[in-house]
Every structure is written in structure tokens, then in C-alpha cells.
PDB file of C-alpha atoms in Angstrom:
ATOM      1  CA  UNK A   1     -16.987   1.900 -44.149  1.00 83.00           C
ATOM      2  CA  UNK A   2     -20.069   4.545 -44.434  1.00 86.00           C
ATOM      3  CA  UNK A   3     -22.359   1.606 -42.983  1.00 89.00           C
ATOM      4  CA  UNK A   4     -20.160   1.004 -40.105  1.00 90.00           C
ATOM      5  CA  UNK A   5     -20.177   4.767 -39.574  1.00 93.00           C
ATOM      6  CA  UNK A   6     -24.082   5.078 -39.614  1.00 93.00           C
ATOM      7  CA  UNK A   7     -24.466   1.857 -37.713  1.00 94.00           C
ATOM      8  CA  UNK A   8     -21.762   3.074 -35.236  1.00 95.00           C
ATOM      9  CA  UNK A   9     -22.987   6.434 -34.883  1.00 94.00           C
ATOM     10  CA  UNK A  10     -27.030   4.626 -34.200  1.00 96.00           C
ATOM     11  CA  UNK A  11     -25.293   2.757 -31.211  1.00 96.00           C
ATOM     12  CA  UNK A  12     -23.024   5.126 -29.761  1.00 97.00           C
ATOM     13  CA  UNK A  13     -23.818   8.597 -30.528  1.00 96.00           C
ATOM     14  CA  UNK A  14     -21.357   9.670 -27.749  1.00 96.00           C
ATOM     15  CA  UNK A  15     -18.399   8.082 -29.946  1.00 97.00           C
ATOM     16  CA  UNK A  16     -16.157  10.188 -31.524  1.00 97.00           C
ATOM     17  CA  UNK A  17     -15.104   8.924 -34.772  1.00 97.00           C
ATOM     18  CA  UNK A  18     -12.433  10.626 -36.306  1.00 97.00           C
ATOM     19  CA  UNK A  19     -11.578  10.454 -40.439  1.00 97.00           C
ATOM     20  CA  UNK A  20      -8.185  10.463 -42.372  1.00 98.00           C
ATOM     21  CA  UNK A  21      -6.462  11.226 -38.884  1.00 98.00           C
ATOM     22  CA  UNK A  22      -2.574  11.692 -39.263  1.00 98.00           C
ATOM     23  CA  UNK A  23      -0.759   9.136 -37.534  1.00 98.00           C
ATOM     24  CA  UNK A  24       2.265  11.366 -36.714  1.00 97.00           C
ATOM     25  CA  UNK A  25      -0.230  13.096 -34.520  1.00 97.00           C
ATOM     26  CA  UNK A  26       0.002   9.360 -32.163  1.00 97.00           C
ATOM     27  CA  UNK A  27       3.043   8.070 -32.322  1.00 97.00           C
ATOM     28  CA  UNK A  28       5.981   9.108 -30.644  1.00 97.00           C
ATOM     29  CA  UNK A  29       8.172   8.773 -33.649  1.00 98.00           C
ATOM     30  CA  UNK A  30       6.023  11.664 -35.319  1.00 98.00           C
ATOM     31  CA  UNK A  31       5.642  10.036 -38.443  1.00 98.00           C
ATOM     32  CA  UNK A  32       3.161   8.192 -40.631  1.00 97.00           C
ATOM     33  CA  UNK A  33       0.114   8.657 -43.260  1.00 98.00           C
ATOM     34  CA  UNK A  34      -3.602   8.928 -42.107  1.00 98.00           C
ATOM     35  CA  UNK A  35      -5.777   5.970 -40.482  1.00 98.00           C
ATOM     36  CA  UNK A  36      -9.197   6.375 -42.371  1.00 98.00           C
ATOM     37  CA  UNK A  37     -11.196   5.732 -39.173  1.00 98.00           C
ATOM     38  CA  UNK A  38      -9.811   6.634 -36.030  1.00 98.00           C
ATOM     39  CA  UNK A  39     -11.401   6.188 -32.460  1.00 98.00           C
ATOM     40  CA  UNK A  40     -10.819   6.771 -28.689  1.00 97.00           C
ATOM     41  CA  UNK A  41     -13.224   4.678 -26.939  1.00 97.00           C
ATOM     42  CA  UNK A  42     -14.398   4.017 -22.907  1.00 97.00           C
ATOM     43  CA  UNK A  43     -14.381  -0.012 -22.005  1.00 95.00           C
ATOM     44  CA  UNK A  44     -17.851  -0.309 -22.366  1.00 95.00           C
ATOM     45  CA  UNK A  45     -17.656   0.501 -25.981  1.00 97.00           C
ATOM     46  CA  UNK A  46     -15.054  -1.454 -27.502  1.00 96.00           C
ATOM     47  CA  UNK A  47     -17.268  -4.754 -27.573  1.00 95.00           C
ATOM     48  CA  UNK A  48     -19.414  -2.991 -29.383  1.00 96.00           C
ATOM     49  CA  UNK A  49     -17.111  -1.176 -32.114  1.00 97.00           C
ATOM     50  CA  UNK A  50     -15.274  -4.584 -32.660  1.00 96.00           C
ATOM     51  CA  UNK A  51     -18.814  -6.977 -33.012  1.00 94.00           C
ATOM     52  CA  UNK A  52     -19.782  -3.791 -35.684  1.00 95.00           C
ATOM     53  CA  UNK A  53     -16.382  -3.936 -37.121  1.00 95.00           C
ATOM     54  CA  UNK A  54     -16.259  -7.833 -37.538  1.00 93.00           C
ATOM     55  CA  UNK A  55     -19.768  -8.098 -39.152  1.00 93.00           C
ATOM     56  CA  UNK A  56     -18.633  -4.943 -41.590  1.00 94.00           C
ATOM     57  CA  UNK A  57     -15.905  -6.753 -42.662  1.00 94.00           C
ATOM     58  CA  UNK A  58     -13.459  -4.021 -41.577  1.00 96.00           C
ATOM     59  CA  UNK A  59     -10.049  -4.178 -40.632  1.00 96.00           C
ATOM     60  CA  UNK A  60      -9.058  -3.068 -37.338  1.00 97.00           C
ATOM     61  CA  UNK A  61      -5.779  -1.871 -35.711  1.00 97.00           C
ATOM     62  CA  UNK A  62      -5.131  -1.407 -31.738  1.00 96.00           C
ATOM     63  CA  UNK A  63      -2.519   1.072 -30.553  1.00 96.00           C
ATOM     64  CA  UNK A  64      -1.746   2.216 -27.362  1.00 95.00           C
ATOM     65  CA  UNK A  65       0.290   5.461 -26.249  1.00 94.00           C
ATOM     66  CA  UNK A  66       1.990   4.653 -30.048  1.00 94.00           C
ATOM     67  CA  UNK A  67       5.361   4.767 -28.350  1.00 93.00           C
ATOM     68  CA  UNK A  68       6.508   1.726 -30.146  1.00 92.00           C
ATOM     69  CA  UNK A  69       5.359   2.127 -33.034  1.00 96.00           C
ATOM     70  CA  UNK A  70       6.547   2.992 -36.856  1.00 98.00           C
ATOM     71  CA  UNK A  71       3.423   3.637 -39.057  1.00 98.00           C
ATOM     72  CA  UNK A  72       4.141   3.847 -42.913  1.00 98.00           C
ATOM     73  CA  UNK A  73       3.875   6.793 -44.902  1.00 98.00           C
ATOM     74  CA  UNK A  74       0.449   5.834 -46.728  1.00 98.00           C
ATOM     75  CA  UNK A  75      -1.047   4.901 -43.285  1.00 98.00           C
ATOM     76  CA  UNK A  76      -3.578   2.425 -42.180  1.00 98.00           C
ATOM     77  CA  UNK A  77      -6.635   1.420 -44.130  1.00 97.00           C
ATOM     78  CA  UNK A  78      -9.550   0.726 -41.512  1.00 97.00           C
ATOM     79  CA  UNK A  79     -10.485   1.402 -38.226  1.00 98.00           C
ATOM     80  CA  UNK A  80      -7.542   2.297 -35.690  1.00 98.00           C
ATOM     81  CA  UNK A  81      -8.316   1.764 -31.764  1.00 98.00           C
ATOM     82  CA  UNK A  82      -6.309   3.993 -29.603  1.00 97.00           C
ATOM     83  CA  UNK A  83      -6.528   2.294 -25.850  1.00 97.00           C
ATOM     84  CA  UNK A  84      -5.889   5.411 -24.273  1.00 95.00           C
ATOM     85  CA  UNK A  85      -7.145   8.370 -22.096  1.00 94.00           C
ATOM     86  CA  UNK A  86     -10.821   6.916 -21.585  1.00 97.00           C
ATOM     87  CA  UNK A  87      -9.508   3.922 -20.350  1.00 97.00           C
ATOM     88  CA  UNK A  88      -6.555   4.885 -18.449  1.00 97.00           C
ATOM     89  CA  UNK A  89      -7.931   4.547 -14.054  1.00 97.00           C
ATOM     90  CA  UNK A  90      -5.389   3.492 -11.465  1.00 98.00           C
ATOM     91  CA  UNK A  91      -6.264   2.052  -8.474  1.00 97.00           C
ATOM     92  CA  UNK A  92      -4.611   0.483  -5.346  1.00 98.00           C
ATOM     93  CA  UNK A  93      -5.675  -2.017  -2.624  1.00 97.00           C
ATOM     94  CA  UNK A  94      -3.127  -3.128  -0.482  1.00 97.00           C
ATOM     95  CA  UNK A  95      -0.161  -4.027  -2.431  1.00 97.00           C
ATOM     96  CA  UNK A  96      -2.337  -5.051  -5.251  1.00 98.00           C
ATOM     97  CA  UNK A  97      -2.407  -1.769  -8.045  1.00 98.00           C
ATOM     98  CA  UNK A  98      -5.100  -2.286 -11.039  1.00 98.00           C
ATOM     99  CA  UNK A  99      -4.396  -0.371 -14.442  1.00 98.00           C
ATOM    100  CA  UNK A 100      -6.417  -0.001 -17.594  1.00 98.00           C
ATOM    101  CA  UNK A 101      -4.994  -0.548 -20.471  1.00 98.00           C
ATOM    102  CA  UNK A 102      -4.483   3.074 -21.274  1.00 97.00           C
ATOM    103  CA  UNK A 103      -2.816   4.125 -18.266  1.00 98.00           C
ATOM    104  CA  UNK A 104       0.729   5.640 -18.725  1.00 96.00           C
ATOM    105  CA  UNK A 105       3.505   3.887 -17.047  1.00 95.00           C
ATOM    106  CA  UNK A 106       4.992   7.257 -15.982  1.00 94.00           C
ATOM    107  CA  UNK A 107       1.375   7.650 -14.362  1.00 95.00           C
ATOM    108  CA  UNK A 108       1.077   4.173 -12.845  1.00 97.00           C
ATOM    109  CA  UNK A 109       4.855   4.656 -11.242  1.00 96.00           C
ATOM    110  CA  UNK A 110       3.519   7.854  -9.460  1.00 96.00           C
ATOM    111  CA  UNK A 111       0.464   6.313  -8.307  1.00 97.00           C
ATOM    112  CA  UNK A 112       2.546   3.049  -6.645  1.00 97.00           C
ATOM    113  CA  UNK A 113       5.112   5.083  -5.527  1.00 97.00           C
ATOM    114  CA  UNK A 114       2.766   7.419  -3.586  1.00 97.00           C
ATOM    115  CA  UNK A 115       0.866   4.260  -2.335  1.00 97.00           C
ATOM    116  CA  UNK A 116       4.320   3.126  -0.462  1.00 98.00           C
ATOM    117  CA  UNK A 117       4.504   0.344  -3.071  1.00 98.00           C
ATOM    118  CA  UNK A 118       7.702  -0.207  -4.839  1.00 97.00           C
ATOM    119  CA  UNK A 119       8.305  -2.482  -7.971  1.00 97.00           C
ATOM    120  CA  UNK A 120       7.211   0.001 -10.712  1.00 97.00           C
ATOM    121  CA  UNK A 121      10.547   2.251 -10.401  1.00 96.00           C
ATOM    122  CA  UNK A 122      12.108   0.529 -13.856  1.00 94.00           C
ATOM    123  CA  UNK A 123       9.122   1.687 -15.713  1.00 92.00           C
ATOM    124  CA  UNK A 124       8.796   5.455 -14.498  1.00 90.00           C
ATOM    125  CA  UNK A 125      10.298   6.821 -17.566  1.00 88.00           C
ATOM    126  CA  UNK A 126       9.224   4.099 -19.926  1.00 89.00           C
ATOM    127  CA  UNK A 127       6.812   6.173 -22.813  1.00 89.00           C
ATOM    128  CA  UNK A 128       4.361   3.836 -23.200  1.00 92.00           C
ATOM    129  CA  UNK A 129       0.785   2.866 -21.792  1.00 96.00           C
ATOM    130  CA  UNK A 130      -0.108  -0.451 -19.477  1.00 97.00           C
ATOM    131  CA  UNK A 131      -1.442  -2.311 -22.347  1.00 97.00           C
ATOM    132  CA  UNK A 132       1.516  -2.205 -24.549  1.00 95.00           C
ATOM    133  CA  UNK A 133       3.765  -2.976 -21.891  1.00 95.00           C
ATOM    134  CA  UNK A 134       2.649  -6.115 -21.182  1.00 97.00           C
ATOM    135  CA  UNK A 135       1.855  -7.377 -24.818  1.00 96.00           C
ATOM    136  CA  UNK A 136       5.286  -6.553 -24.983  1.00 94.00           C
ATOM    137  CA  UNK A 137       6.630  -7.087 -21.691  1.00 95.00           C
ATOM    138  CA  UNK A 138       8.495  -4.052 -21.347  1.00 93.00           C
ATOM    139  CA  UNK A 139      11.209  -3.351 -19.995  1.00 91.00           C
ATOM    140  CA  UNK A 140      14.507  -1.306 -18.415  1.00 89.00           C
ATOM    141  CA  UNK A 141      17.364  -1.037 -16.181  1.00 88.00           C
ATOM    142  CA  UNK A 142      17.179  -4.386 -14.975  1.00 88.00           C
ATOM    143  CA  UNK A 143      13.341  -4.672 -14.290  1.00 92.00           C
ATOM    144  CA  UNK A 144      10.562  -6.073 -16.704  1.00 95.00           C
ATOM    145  CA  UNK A 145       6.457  -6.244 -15.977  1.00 97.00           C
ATOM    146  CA  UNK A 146       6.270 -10.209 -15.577  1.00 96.00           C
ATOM    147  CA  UNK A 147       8.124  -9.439 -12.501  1.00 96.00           C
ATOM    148  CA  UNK A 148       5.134  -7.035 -11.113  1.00 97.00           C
ATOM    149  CA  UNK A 149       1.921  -9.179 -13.525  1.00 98.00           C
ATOM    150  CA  UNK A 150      -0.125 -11.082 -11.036  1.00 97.00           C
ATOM    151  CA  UNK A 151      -2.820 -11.521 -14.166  1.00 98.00           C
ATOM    152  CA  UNK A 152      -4.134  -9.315 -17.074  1.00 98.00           C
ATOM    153  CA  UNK A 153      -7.972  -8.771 -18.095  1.00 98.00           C
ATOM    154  CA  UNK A 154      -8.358  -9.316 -21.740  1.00 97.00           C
ATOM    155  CA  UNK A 155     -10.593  -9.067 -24.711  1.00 96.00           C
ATOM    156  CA  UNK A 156     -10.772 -11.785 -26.846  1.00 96.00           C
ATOM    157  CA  UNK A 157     -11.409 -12.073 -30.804  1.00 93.00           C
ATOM    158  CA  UNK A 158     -15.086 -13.170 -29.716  1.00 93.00           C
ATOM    159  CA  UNK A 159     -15.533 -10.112 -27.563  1.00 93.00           C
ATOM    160  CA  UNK A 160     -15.323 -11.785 -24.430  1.00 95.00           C
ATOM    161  CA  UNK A 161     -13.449 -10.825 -21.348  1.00 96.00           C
ATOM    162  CA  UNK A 162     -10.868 -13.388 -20.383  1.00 97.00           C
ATOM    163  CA  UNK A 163      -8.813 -13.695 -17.063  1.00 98.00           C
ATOM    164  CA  UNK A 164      -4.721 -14.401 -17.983  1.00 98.00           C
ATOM    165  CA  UNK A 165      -2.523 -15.513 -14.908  1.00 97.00           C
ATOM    166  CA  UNK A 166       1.130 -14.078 -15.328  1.00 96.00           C
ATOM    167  CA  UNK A 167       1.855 -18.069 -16.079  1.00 96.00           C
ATOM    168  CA  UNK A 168      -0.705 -18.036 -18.430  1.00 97.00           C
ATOM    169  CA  UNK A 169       0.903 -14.945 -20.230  1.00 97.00           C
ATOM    170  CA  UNK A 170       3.887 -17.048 -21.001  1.00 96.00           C
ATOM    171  CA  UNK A 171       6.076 -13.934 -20.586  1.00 95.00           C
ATOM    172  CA  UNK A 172       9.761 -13.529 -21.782  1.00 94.00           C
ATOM    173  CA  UNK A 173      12.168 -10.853 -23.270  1.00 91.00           C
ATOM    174  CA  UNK A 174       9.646  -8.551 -25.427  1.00 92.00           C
ATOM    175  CA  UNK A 175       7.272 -11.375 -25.819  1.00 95.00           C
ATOM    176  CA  UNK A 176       3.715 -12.502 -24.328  1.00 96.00           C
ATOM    177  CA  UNK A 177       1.103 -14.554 -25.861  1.00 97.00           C
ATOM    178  CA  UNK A 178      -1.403 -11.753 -26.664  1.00 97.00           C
ATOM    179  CA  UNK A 179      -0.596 -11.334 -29.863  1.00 95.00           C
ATOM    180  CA  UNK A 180      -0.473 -14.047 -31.278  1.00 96.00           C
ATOM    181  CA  UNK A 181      -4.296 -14.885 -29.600  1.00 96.00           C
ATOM    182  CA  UNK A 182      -5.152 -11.294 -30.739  1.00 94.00           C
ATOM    183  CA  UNK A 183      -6.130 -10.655 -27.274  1.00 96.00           C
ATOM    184  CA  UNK A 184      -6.551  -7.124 -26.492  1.00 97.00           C
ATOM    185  CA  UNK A 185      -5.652  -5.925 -22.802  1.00 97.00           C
ATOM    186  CA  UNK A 186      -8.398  -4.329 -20.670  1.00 98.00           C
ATOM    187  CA  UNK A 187      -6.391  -3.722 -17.691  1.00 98.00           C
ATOM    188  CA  UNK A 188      -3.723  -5.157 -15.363  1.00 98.00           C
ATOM    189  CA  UNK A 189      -3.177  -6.274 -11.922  1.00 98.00           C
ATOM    190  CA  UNK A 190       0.334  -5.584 -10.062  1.00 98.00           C
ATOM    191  CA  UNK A 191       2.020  -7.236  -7.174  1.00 98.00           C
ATOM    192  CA  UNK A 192       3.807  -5.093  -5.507  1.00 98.00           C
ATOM    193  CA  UNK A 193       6.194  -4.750  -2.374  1.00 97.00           C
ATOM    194  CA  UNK A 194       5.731  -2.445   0.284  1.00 98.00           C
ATOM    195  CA  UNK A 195       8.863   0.023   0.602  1.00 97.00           C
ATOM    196  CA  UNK A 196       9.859   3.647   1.916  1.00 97.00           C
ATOM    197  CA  UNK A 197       8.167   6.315  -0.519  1.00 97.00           C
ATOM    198  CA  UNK A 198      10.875   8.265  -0.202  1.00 97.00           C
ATOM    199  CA  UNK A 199      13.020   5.198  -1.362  1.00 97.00           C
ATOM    200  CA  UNK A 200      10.605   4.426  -4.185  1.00 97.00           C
ATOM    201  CA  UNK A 201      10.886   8.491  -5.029  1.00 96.00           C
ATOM    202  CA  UNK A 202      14.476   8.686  -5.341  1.00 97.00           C
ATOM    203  CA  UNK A 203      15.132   5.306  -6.998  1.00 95.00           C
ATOM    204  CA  UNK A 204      12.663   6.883  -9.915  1.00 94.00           C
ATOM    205  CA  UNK A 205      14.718  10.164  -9.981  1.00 94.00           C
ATOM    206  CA  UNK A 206      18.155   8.044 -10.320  1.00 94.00           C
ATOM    207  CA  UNK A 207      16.763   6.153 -13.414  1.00 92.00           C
ATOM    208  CA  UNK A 208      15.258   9.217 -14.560  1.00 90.00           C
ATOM    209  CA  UNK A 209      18.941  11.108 -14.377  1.00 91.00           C
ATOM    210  CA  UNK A 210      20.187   8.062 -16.408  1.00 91.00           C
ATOM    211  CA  UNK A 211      17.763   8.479 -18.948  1.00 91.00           C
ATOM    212  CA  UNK A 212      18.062  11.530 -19.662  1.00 89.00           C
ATOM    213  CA  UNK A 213      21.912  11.640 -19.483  1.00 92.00           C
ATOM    214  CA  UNK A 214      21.988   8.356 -21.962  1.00 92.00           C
ATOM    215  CA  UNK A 215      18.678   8.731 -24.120  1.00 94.00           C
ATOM    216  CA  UNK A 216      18.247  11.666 -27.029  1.00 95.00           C
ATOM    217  CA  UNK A 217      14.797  12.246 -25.596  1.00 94.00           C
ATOM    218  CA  UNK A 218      15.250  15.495 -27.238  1.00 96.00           C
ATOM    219  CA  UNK A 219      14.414  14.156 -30.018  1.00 97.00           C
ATOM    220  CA  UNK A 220      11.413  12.140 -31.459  1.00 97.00           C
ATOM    221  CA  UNK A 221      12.226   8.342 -31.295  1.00 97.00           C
ATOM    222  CA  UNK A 222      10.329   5.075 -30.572  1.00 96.00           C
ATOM    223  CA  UNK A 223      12.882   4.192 -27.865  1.00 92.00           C
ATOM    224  CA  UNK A 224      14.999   1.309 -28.436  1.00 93.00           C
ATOM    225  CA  UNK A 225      14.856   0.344 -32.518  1.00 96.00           C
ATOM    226  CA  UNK A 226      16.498  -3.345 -31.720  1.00 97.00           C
ATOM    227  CA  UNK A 227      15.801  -5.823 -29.234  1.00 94.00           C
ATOM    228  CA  UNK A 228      19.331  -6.699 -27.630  1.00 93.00           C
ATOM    229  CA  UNK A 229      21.015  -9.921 -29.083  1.00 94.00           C
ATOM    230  CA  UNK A 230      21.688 -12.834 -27.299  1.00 92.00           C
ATOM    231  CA  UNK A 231      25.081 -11.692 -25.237  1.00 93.00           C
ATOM    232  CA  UNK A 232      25.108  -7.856 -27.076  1.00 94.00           C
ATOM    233  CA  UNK A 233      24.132  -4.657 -26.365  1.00 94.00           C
ATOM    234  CA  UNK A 234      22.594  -3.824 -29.815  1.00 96.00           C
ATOM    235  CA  UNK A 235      23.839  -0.258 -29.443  1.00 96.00           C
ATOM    236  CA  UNK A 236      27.380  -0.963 -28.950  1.00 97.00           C
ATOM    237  CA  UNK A 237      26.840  -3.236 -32.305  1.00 98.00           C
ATOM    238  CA  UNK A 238      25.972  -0.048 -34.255  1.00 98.00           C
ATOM    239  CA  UNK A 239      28.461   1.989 -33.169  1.00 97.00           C
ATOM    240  CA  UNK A 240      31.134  -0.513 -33.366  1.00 97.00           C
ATOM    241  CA  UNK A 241      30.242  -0.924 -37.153  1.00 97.00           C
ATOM    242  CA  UNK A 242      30.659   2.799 -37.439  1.00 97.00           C
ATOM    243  CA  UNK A 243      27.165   4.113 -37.856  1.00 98.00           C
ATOM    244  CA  UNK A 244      26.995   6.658 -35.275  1.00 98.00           C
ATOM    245  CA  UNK A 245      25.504   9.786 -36.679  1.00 98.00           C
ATOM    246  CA  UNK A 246      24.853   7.399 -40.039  1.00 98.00           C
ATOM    247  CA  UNK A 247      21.455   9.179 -42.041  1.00 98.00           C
ATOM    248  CA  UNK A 248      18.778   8.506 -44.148  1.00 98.00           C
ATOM    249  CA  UNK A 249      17.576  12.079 -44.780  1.00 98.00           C
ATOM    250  CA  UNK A 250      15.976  13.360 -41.467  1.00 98.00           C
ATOM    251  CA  UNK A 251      16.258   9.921 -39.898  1.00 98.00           C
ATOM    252  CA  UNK A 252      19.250   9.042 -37.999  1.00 98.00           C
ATOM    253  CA  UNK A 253      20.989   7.066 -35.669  1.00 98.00           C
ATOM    254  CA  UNK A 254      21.345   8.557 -32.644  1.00 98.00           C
ATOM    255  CA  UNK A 255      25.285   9.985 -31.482  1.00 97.00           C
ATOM    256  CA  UNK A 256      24.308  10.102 -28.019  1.00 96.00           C
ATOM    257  CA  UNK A 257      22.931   6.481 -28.096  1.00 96.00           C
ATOM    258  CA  UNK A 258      23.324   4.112 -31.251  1.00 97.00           C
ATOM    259  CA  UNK A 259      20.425   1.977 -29.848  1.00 97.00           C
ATOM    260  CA  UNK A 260      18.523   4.824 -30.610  1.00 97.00           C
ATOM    261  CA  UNK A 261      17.174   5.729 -34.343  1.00 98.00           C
ATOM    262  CA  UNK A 262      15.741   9.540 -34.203  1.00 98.00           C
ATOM    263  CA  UNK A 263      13.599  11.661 -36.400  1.00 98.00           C
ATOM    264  CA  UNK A 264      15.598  14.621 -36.813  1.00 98.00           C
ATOM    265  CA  UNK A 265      12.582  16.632 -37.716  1.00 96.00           C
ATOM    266  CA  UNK A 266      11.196  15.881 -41.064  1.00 97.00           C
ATOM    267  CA  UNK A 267      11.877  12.091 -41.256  1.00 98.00           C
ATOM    268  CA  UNK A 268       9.602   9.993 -43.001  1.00 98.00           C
ATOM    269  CA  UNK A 269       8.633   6.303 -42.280  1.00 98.00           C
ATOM    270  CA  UNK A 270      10.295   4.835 -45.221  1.00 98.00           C
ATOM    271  CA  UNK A 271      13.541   6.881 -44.120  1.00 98.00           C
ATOM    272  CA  UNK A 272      13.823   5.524 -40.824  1.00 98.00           C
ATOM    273  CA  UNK A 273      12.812   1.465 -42.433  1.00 98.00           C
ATOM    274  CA  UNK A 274      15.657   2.443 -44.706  1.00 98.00           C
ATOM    275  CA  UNK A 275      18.275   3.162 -42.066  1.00 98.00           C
ATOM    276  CA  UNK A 276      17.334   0.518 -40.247  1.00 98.00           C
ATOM    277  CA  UNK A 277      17.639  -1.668 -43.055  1.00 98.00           C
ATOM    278  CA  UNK A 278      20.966  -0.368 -43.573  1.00 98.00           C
ATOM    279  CA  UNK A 279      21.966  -0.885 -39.376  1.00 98.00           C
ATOM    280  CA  UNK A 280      21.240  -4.433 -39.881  1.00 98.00           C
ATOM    281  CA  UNK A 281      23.234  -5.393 -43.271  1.00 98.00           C
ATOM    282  CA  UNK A 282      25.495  -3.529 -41.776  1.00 98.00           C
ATOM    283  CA  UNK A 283      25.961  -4.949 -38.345  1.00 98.00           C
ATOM    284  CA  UNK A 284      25.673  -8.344 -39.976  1.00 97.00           C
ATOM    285  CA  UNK A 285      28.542  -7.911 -42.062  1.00 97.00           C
ATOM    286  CA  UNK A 286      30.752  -6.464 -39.124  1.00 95.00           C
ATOM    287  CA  UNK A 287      29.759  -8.845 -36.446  1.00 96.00           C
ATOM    288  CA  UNK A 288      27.607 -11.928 -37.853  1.00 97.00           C
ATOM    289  CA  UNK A 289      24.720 -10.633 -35.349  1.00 97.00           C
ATOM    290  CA  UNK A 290      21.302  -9.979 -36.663  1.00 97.00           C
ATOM    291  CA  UNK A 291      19.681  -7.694 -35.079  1.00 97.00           C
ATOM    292  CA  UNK A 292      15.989  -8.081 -34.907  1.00 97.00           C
ATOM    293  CA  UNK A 293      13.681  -4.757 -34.593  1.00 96.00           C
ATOM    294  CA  UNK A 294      11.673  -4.157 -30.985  1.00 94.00           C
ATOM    295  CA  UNK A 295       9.629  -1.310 -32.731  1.00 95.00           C
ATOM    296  CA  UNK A 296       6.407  -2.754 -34.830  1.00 95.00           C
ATOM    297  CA  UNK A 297       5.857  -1.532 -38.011  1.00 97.00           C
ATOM    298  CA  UNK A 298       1.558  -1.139 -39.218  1.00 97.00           C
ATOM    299  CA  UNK A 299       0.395   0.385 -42.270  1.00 97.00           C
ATOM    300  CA  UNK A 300       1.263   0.679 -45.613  1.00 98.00           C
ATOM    301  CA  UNK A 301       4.771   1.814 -46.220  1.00 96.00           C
TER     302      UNK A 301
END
């Protein structure tokens, strides 16, 4: 780890490297032990960082906006990318709108929206960054990104860039094939459809009204903590077996939305696996369904 530092340091004196950084400080659950290397890089640099990284023999970890994300409590031994606010430019030509992987979906909404360009409304309140959307092709309220992908940019384990059609990306609910090429997303390109702004505008502030009506955003979360069954609304499954309000010290399931596990404050990771541990047996027992997590655990719990 002190080699790759020197030797990392020697090639990019610009980088920022940062040690035993908390991960509560970049997720959006607010939880999670330190990462013992921890960097924020520009596009340029990540070929670099991951060919020094390789022939170190060190581990490495991407992240995005951490918005999906439940880190354990004795956090992550290596190096931990954050795609973020050096790679995060927005641009539009026509109806076509390119993202960098580190580009908010809250920004890229704004940005298509003012651009006349409609498509993008679902995500407008979605917490996460480009490049974690379409790893996991997000979604809400009806709309998901393989409906906008026209092809994603990528980085592959060699370090070189690769072009992915939306075919290519073999999209479905939560699911693409970039991670199981370890691929890591550079930036995508969106077709979208010409419409109204003010249509666009006020279709974003109707979804944003329901979100805020439905969601606990008050609290820290990682958004949905199941992926919906098969013919189920996983939230409906947790309060039907009774666990609304149900606690693992300050982690809880959320009484304004069961779908919804919350960190009441002081929660730590192996609180909210617990609880979520319990949902499941749980729901299993009441209903037969299993419900399978949407949020990705990393790190050492």
C-alpha cells in the first residue's frame, strides 16, 4: 500500500489520496468503517490508478454517489474509487444528452428538462449518480434507464475503453451486465424525446410531491432495501407481516414506507443487516416470498 502511494503520488501529484476515510461520510445511509485508501479522480486518471493498483496487487472498490450502498462497520480494506464530482459533465446535442459517470440524476433531469427533452422525469428525484444507475438500471414510477440508454462508454478490467449498445447491456429489472464483466462506466448516452419544458418541469414536480409525501427522506436511507417480488410490492410484504416501526437499535423500518429501512440516527451497519435479516425470515414465514435485497453490501461487516 505505501508503494502504491509513492508510485501514485510520482505519476499524479495532482491526486488526492485520502487515508482511513469514514465511509458514513459517502454513503447515503450514513454508516460504515473507514476505506484505507480513498480517491476522487478526473477520467484521465483512473487508467492510471487501476494499471498501478493491479500491478500492486491491491484491491479496489468503485462507488458512485454511495446511494445504494451499505458499507460494514470495519470498512473496506484497499483502494475505494468514488466516480463522482470530477467526472460528473452533461452535455446535449439534439435529443442526444451525454453524462459522465458521476453526474447526479437530479442534475442530468435539470439539464434535459431545460434542453426541451423529456424522458429523464422518473429519475429527477432518484439519489444516485449516472454510473450506478445504469449498472443497476435504476428505476421509478414507471420509468427505468434502458428506456433512455442508446449505449454506455466503459472501462474494462484491461483498462481499455469499450463502446456497450443498450442491447449489448442486456438490461432488465436492477440488472445489466457490467458487473459481472467488472466494467466500470465512463459515461452515458441518452435518447431522448423532444417535449414542452414546461411539461417536462411539472411532470418532475408531480413525482417529486409523491416522493416526498411517500418516502421518509427525512431520514438517512439507501432508498428501497428490497427489489420488488415477482407480482408484490415488497413494502406491502413488510407491513403485512407486521413490521412497521420493527427496530434493530437505531435502524428501523420505516412507518411512513415499509419498503424503506432508515437510520434513525446512530444506526450501525450490522444493525440495519440485522433487521433486514429479520424482514426477510419474517416475510418468508408470513407469505412464502423471499425477498431479495436491491442495496449492495461492501466491506467487512
Amino acid at each position: 500500500m505505501d508503494q502504491w502511494l509513492e508510485e501514485i503520488r510520482a505519476a499524479l501529484p495532482e491526486l488526492v489520496v485520502y487515508q482511513q476515510e469514514p465511509m458514513k461520510k459517502h454513503t447515503t445511509f450514513r454508516v460504515g468503517g473507514s476505506a484505507d485508501l480513498y480517491v476522487c479522480p478526473k477520467k484521465q486518471e483512473l487508467p492510471v490508478i487501476l494499471g498501478l493498483a493491479k500491478k500492486k496487487g491491491l484491491a479496489v472498490t468503485v462507488i458512485g454517489n454511495g446511494s445504494n450502498l451499505l458499507v460494514g462497520d470495519k470498512g473496506i480494506r484497499g483502494l475505494v474509487i468514488e466516480v463522482g464530482a470530477q467526472m460528473n459533465a452533461v452535455e446535449v446535442q439534439g435529443n442526444i444528452l451525454r453524462a459522465q459517470a458521476g453526474a447526479l440524476l437530479s442534475q442530468v433531469a435539470t439539464k434535459a428538462a431545460a434542453a426541451g427533452l423529456g424522458g429523464m422525469e422518473f429519475a429527477a428525484g432518484i439519489p444516485g449518480s449516472m454510473g450506478g444507475a445504469v449498472t443497476m438500471n435504476a428505476g421509478a414510477y414507471g420509468g427505468e434507464m434502458k428506456d433512455v440508454i442508446r449505449q454506455v462508454t466503459v472501462l474494462t478490467p484491461e483498462c481499455e475503453q469499450k463502446v456497450l449498445s443498450r442491447e449489448e447491456l442486456n438490461l432488465s429489472y436492477r440488472h445489466s451486465c457490467i458487473p459481472k464483466n467488472h466494467f466500470l462506466v465512463l459515461e452515458a448516452e441518452l435518447s431522448l424525446t423532444p417535449a414542452p419544458e414546461q411539461e417536462i418541469r411539472a411532470k418532475m414536480a408531480e413525482l417529486r410531491e409523491k416522493r416526498v409525501e411517500k418516502q421518509p427522506l427525512e431520514y438517512p436511507s439507501a432508498g428501497s432495501t428490497f427489489k420488488r417480488p415477482e407480482g408484490y410490492f415488497a413494502g406491502k410484504l413488510i407491513m403485512d407481516a407486521g413490521l412497521r416501526g420493527y427496530a434493530v437499535g437505531d435502524a428501523q423500518v420505516s412507518e411512513k414506507h415499509c419498503g424503506f429501512v432508515i437510520n434513525r440516527g446512530n444506526a450501525t451497519a450490522a444493525e440495519i443487516l440485522q433487521l433486514m435479516k429479520d424482514v426477510q425470515e419474517r416475510v418468508k414465514k408470513q407469505s412464502g416470498v423471499t425477498l431479495e435485497p436491491e442495496v449492495k453490501m461492501i466491506g467487512e461487516f
